[in-house]
Short mmCIF file of C-alpha atoms in Angstrom, two decimals:
data_model
loop_
_atom_site.label_atom_id
_atom_site.label_comp_id
_atom_site.label_asym_id
_atom_site.label_seq_id
_atom_site.Cartn_x
_atom_site.Cartn_y
_atom_site.Cartn_z
CA SER E 1019 -47.73 -26.45 37.68
CA SER E 1020 -48.86 -22.84 37.52
CA GLU E 1021 -50.62 -21.52 34.45
CA LEU E 1022 -49.16 -18.08 35.08
CA THR E 1023 -45.46 -17.87 34.32
CA GLN E 1024 -43.06 -15.34 35.80
CA ASP E 1025 -39.29 -14.93 35.51
CA PRO E 1026 -37.72 -16.45 38.65
CA ALA E 1027 -35.51 -13.49 39.48
CA VAL E 1028 -34.60 -9.99 38.36
CA SER E 1029 -32.18 -7.43 39.70
CA VAL E 1030 -32.37 -3.66 39.53
CA ALA E 1031 -30.10 -0.84 40.57
CA LEU E 1032 -31.33 1.47 43.30
CA GLY E 1033 -33.45 4.23 41.78
CA GLN E 1034 -33.89 2.49 38.44
CA THR E 1035 -36.97 0.94 36.84
CA VAL E 1036 -37.84 -2.75 36.82
CA ARG E 1037 -40.67 -4.52 35.05
CA ILE E 1038 -41.97 -7.88 36.22
CA THR E 1039 -44.07 -9.90 33.80
CA CYS E 1040 -46.72 -12.58 34.21
CA GLN E 1041 -47.72 -14.63 31.19
CA GLY E 1042 -50.77 -16.86 30.72
CA ASP E 1043 -53.64 -17.45 28.34
CA SER E 1044 -56.24 -16.36 30.90
CA LEU E 1045 -54.74 -12.87 30.96
CA ARG E 1046 -56.31 -12.19 27.58
CA ASN E 1047 -59.65 -12.10 29.38
CA TYR E 1048 -58.91 -11.26 33.00
CA TYR E 1049 -56.78 -8.72 34.81
CA ALA E 1050 -54.10 -9.86 37.21
CA SER E 1051 -53.57 -8.68 40.75
CA TRP E 1052 -50.04 -8.33 42.15
CA TYR E 1053 -48.69 -9.15 45.59
CA GLN E 1054 -45.43 -8.23 47.30
CA GLN E 1055 -44.08 -10.67 49.86
CA LYS E 1056 -41.10 -9.83 52.01
CA SER E 1057 -39.19 -12.55 53.79
CA GLY E 1058 -41.19 -14.11 56.62
CA GLN E 1059 -44.22 -11.89 56.05
CA ALA E 1060 -47.69 -12.26 54.59
CA PRO E 1061 -48.24 -11.05 51.02
CA VAL E 1062 -49.40 -7.47 50.46
CA LEU E 1063 -51.62 -6.38 47.58
CA VAL E 1064 -49.86 -3.73 45.44
CA ILE E 1065 -51.85 -3.59 42.18
CA TYR E 1066 -55.30 -4.78 41.08
CA GLY E 1067 -57.55 -4.35 38.09
CA LYS E 1068 -56.39 -2.29 35.13
CA ASN E 1069 -53.94 -0.26 37.24
CA ASN E 1070 -55.23 0.39 40.76
CA ARG E 1071 -53.18 0.82 43.90
CA PRO E 1072 -54.59 0.16 47.37
CA SER E 1073 -54.29 2.94 49.90
CA GLY E 1074 -50.75 3.18 51.21
CA ILE E 1075 -49.02 1.70 48.17
CA PRO E 1076 -46.52 4.18 46.66
CA ASP E 1077 -47.23 5.49 43.19
CA ARG E 1078 -43.91 4.09 41.94
CA PHE E 1079 -45.86 0.82 41.55
CA SER E 1080 -47.95 0.54 38.38
CA GLY E 1081 -49.61 -2.18 36.36
CA SER E 1082 -50.39 -2.81 32.72
CA SER E 1083 -51.61 -5.57 30.47
CA SER E 1084 -51.23 -6.52 26.82
CA GLY E 1085 -52.40 -9.73 25.19
CA ASP E 1086 -51.46 -12.69 27.38
CA THR E 1087 -49.03 -10.73 29.54
CA ALA E 1088 -49.56 -8.62 32.64
CA SER E 1089 -46.78 -6.40 33.95
CA LEU E 1090 -45.87 -4.77 37.23
CA THR E 1091 -43.47 -1.85 36.95
CA ILE E 1092 -41.56 -0.26 39.80
CA THR E 1093 -40.24 3.16 38.83
CA GLY E 1094 -37.46 4.56 40.99
CA THR E 1095 -36.94 1.32 42.87
CA GLN E 1096 -36.17 1.64 46.56
CA ALA E 1097 -34.25 -0.73 48.80
CA GLU E 1098 -37.47 -1.65 50.60
CA ASP E 1099 -38.93 -2.96 47.34
CA GLU E 1100 -36.66 -5.99 47.52
CA ALA E 1101 -39.12 -8.89 47.82
CA ASP E 1102 -40.89 -11.71 46.01
CA TYR E 1103 -43.70 -10.64 43.72
CA TYR E 1104 -46.62 -12.83 42.64
CA CYS E 1105 -49.38 -12.30 40.11
CA ASN E 1106 -52.82 -13.87 40.55
CA SER E 1107 -55.69 -14.30 38.15
CA ARG E 1108 -58.13 -16.83 36.78
CA ASP E 1109 -56.78 -20.10 35.43
CA SER E 1110 -57.12 -21.05 31.76
CA SER E 1111 -60.56 -22.59 32.37
CA GLY E 1112 -61.75 -19.30 33.82
CA ASN E 1113 -63.35 -21.18 36.69
CA HIS E 1114 -60.65 -21.06 39.34
CA PHE E 1115 -57.75 -18.91 40.43
CA VAL E 1116 -54.02 -19.41 40.30
CA PHE E 1117 -50.86 -17.63 41.40
CA GLY E 1118 -47.91 -17.01 39.17
CA THR E 1119 -44.62 -18.76 39.85
CA GLY E 1120 -43.19 -15.68 41.54
CA THR E 1121 -40.32 -13.28 40.83
CA ARG E 1122 -37.62 -12.39 43.31
CA VAL E 1123 -36.54 -8.77 42.94
CA THR E 1124 -33.06 -7.89 44.18
CA VAL E 1125 -32.10 -4.23 44.56
CA LEU E 1126 -28.42 -3.61 43.89
CA GLN G 171 -59.40 -0.54 59.39
CA VAL G 172 -60.38 -4.07 58.42
CA GLN G 173 -58.24 -6.85 59.83
CA VAL G 174 -58.36 -10.61 59.62
CA GLN G 175 -57.15 -12.92 62.33
CA GLN G 176 -56.67 -16.62 61.88
CA TRP G 177 -56.25 -19.50 64.26
CA GLY G 178 -56.08 -23.29 64.34
CA ALA G 179 -53.89 -26.28 65.10
CA GLY G 180 -50.36 -26.13 63.77
CA LEU G 181 -49.12 -29.69 64.28
CA LEU G 182 -50.88 -32.64 62.72
CA LYS G 183 -50.23 -36.31 62.11
CA PRO G 184 -50.70 -37.91 58.69
CA SER G 185 -54.35 -38.73 57.90
CA GLU G 186 -55.68 -36.10 60.35
CA THR G 187 -57.86 -33.14 59.35
CA LEU G 188 -56.47 -29.62 59.24
CA SER G 189 -58.89 -27.06 60.65
CA LEU G 190 -58.36 -23.28 60.50
CA THR G 191 -60.68 -20.35 61.11
CA CYS G 192 -60.41 -16.72 60.01
CA GLY G 193 -62.29 -13.83 61.60
CA VAL G 194 -62.93 -10.50 59.87
CA TYR G 195 -62.84 -7.48 62.18
CA GLY G 196 -63.60 -3.83 61.57
CA GLY G 197 -65.81 -4.61 58.58
CA SER G 198 -68.30 -7.11 57.23
CA LEU G 199 -67.57 -10.10 55.06
CA SER G 200 -70.76 -9.24 53.17
CA GLY G 201 -69.95 -8.50 49.54
CA TYR G 202 -66.56 -10.14 49.77
CA TYR G 203 -64.99 -13.57 49.53
CA GLY G 204 -63.16 -15.41 52.27
CA GLY G 205 -60.14 -17.05 50.72
CA TRP G 206 -57.42 -19.50 51.73
CA ILE G 207 -53.89 -19.62 50.33
CA ARG G 208 -50.91 -21.73 51.34
CA GLN G 209 -47.16 -21.61 50.86
CA PRO G 210 -44.96 -24.70 51.34
CA PRO G 211 -41.52 -24.03 52.79
CA GLY G 212 -39.32 -22.27 50.24
CA LYS G 213 -42.01 -22.37 47.56
CA GLY G 214 -44.58 -20.09 45.98
CA LEU G 215 -48.16 -19.27 46.82
CA GLU G 216 -50.97 -21.72 46.08
CA TRP G 217 -54.62 -20.70 45.92
CA ILE G 218 -56.71 -23.17 47.91
CA GLY G 219 -60.20 -21.78 47.45
CA HIS G 220 -62.74 -19.25 48.63
CA ILE G 221 -66.31 -18.76 49.75
CA ASN G 222 -68.72 -15.87 49.39
CA TYR G 223 -71.12 -14.51 51.97
CA SER G 224 -73.93 -16.66 50.59
CA GLY G 225 -71.88 -19.82 51.03
CA SER G 226 -70.98 -20.42 47.39
CA THR G 227 -67.54 -22.03 47.14
CA ASN G 228 -64.78 -22.29 44.56
CA TYR G 229 -62.00 -24.81 45.17
CA ASN G 230 -58.61 -25.56 43.65
CA PRO G 231 -59.28 -28.64 41.52
CA SER G 232 -56.16 -30.36 42.82
CA LEU G 233 -57.46 -30.17 46.40
CA LYS G 234 -61.20 -30.28 45.82
CA SER G 235 -61.72 -33.83 47.07
CA ARG G 236 -60.21 -33.01 50.47
CA ILE G 237 -61.23 -29.44 51.27
CA THR G 238 -64.28 -27.81 52.74
CA ILE G 239 -64.61 -24.06 53.20
CA SER G 240 -67.55 -22.78 55.23
CA VAL G 241 -68.79 -19.41 56.44
CA ASP G 242 -70.48 -18.29 59.65
CA THR G 243 -72.05 -14.95 58.80
CA SER G 244 -73.27 -14.39 62.37
CA LYS G 245 -69.66 -14.35 63.55
CA ASN G 246 -68.10 -12.83 60.42
CA GLN G 247 -65.84 -15.87 60.17
CA PHE G 248 -64.91 -18.45 57.57
CA SER G 249 -63.15 -21.77 57.99
CA LEU G 250 -61.01 -24.29 56.14
CA LYS G 251 -60.94 -28.03 56.63
CA LEU G 252 -58.43 -30.19 54.76
CA SER G 253 -58.81 -33.91 55.30
CA SER G 254 -56.31 -36.77 55.11
CA VAL G 255 -53.26 -34.54 55.39
CA THR G 256 -49.78 -35.73 54.43
CA ALA G 257 -46.33 -34.19 54.67
CA ALA G 258 -47.02 -32.51 51.34
CA ASP G 259 -49.61 -30.34 53.10
CA THR G 260 -46.96 -28.81 55.35
CA ALA G 261 -47.10 -25.09 54.65
CA VAL G 262 -47.92 -21.65 55.95
CA TYR G 263 -51.67 -21.18 55.49
CA TYR G 264 -53.06 -17.70 54.97
CA CYS G 265 -56.60 -16.41 54.96
CA ALA G 266 -57.53 -13.29 53.02
CA ARG G 267 -60.53 -11.17 52.14
CA GLY G 268 -61.22 -11.21 48.42
CA HIS G 269 -63.20 -9.03 46.07
CA GLY G 270 -64.14 -9.32 42.40
CA ASP G 271 -65.40 -6.70 39.96
CA TYR G 272 -65.25 -5.51 36.38
CA GLU G 273 -63.23 -2.72 34.81
CA SER G 274 -63.20 -1.83 31.12
CA GLY G 275 -65.10 -5.05 30.44
CA TYR G 276 -62.58 -7.32 32.10
CA TYR G 277 -63.07 -9.16 35.36
CA TYR G 278 -60.54 -8.75 38.13
CA TYR G 279 -60.15 -10.31 41.55
CA TYR G 280 -57.93 -9.31 44.40
CA MET G 281 -57.21 -10.16 48.02
CA ASP G 282 -56.70 -6.97 49.98
CA VAL G 283 -56.53 -7.99 53.64
CA TRP G 284 -54.43 -10.96 54.70
CA GLY G 285 -53.95 -12.82 57.93
CA LYS G 286 -50.47 -13.24 59.39
CA GLY G 287 -50.38 -16.92 58.47
CA THR G 288 -50.48 -20.17 60.41
CA THR G 289 -47.61 -22.63 60.11
CA VAL G 290 -48.99 -26.14 59.73
CA SER G 291 -46.62 -29.08 60.02
CA VAL G 292 -47.61 -32.65 59.26
CA SER G 293 -45.38 -35.25 60.82
CA SER G 294 -45.73 -38.64 62.41
#
């Protein structure tokens, strides 16, 4: 079982804001990275570190962290943002890495 | 632009060894990690392990007894071997380039370039 817990699914109206959370003890000491995975495709990095976006990722994606929870926020959600989102960070031992359970975002 | 390409056998029988290789193109693996991730059908992502340019490895404890990740710096490639496969190892396997650093005193790790994935099926 994953040591990083995410809500299984969230829905958001087109143009609105959605926040996806990732909870785990290790997040008190390590930042999470976030990945977007569309159906049948490889994951794509969208956020890493404190709040960094790779080149080509729209600025409507942002990250934050507080205590044992990391968050990915999509502001002004677009239809193309519909996908599964996974967080990734160290496990509770700090020695290995683990993915979150994943959140499916549906755009209404 | 850095790309990774992966290849290897996609159909295995139980007890055989899975073998996949990932090549990094348009950039060096130096200073980065070569990582492996898998995704069983209809399920989430699972981190398998990674290796750095010097050959230091870090493995998922649940798979550690069966996996070997190696690097060939002369070819800018890294490889995964998973022994004694069963149907539970059926998944899409991805390779990715990883990088770790510190920001505001906290460590972070990310995988920024991913392969397209290799579907591996284990069946008798």
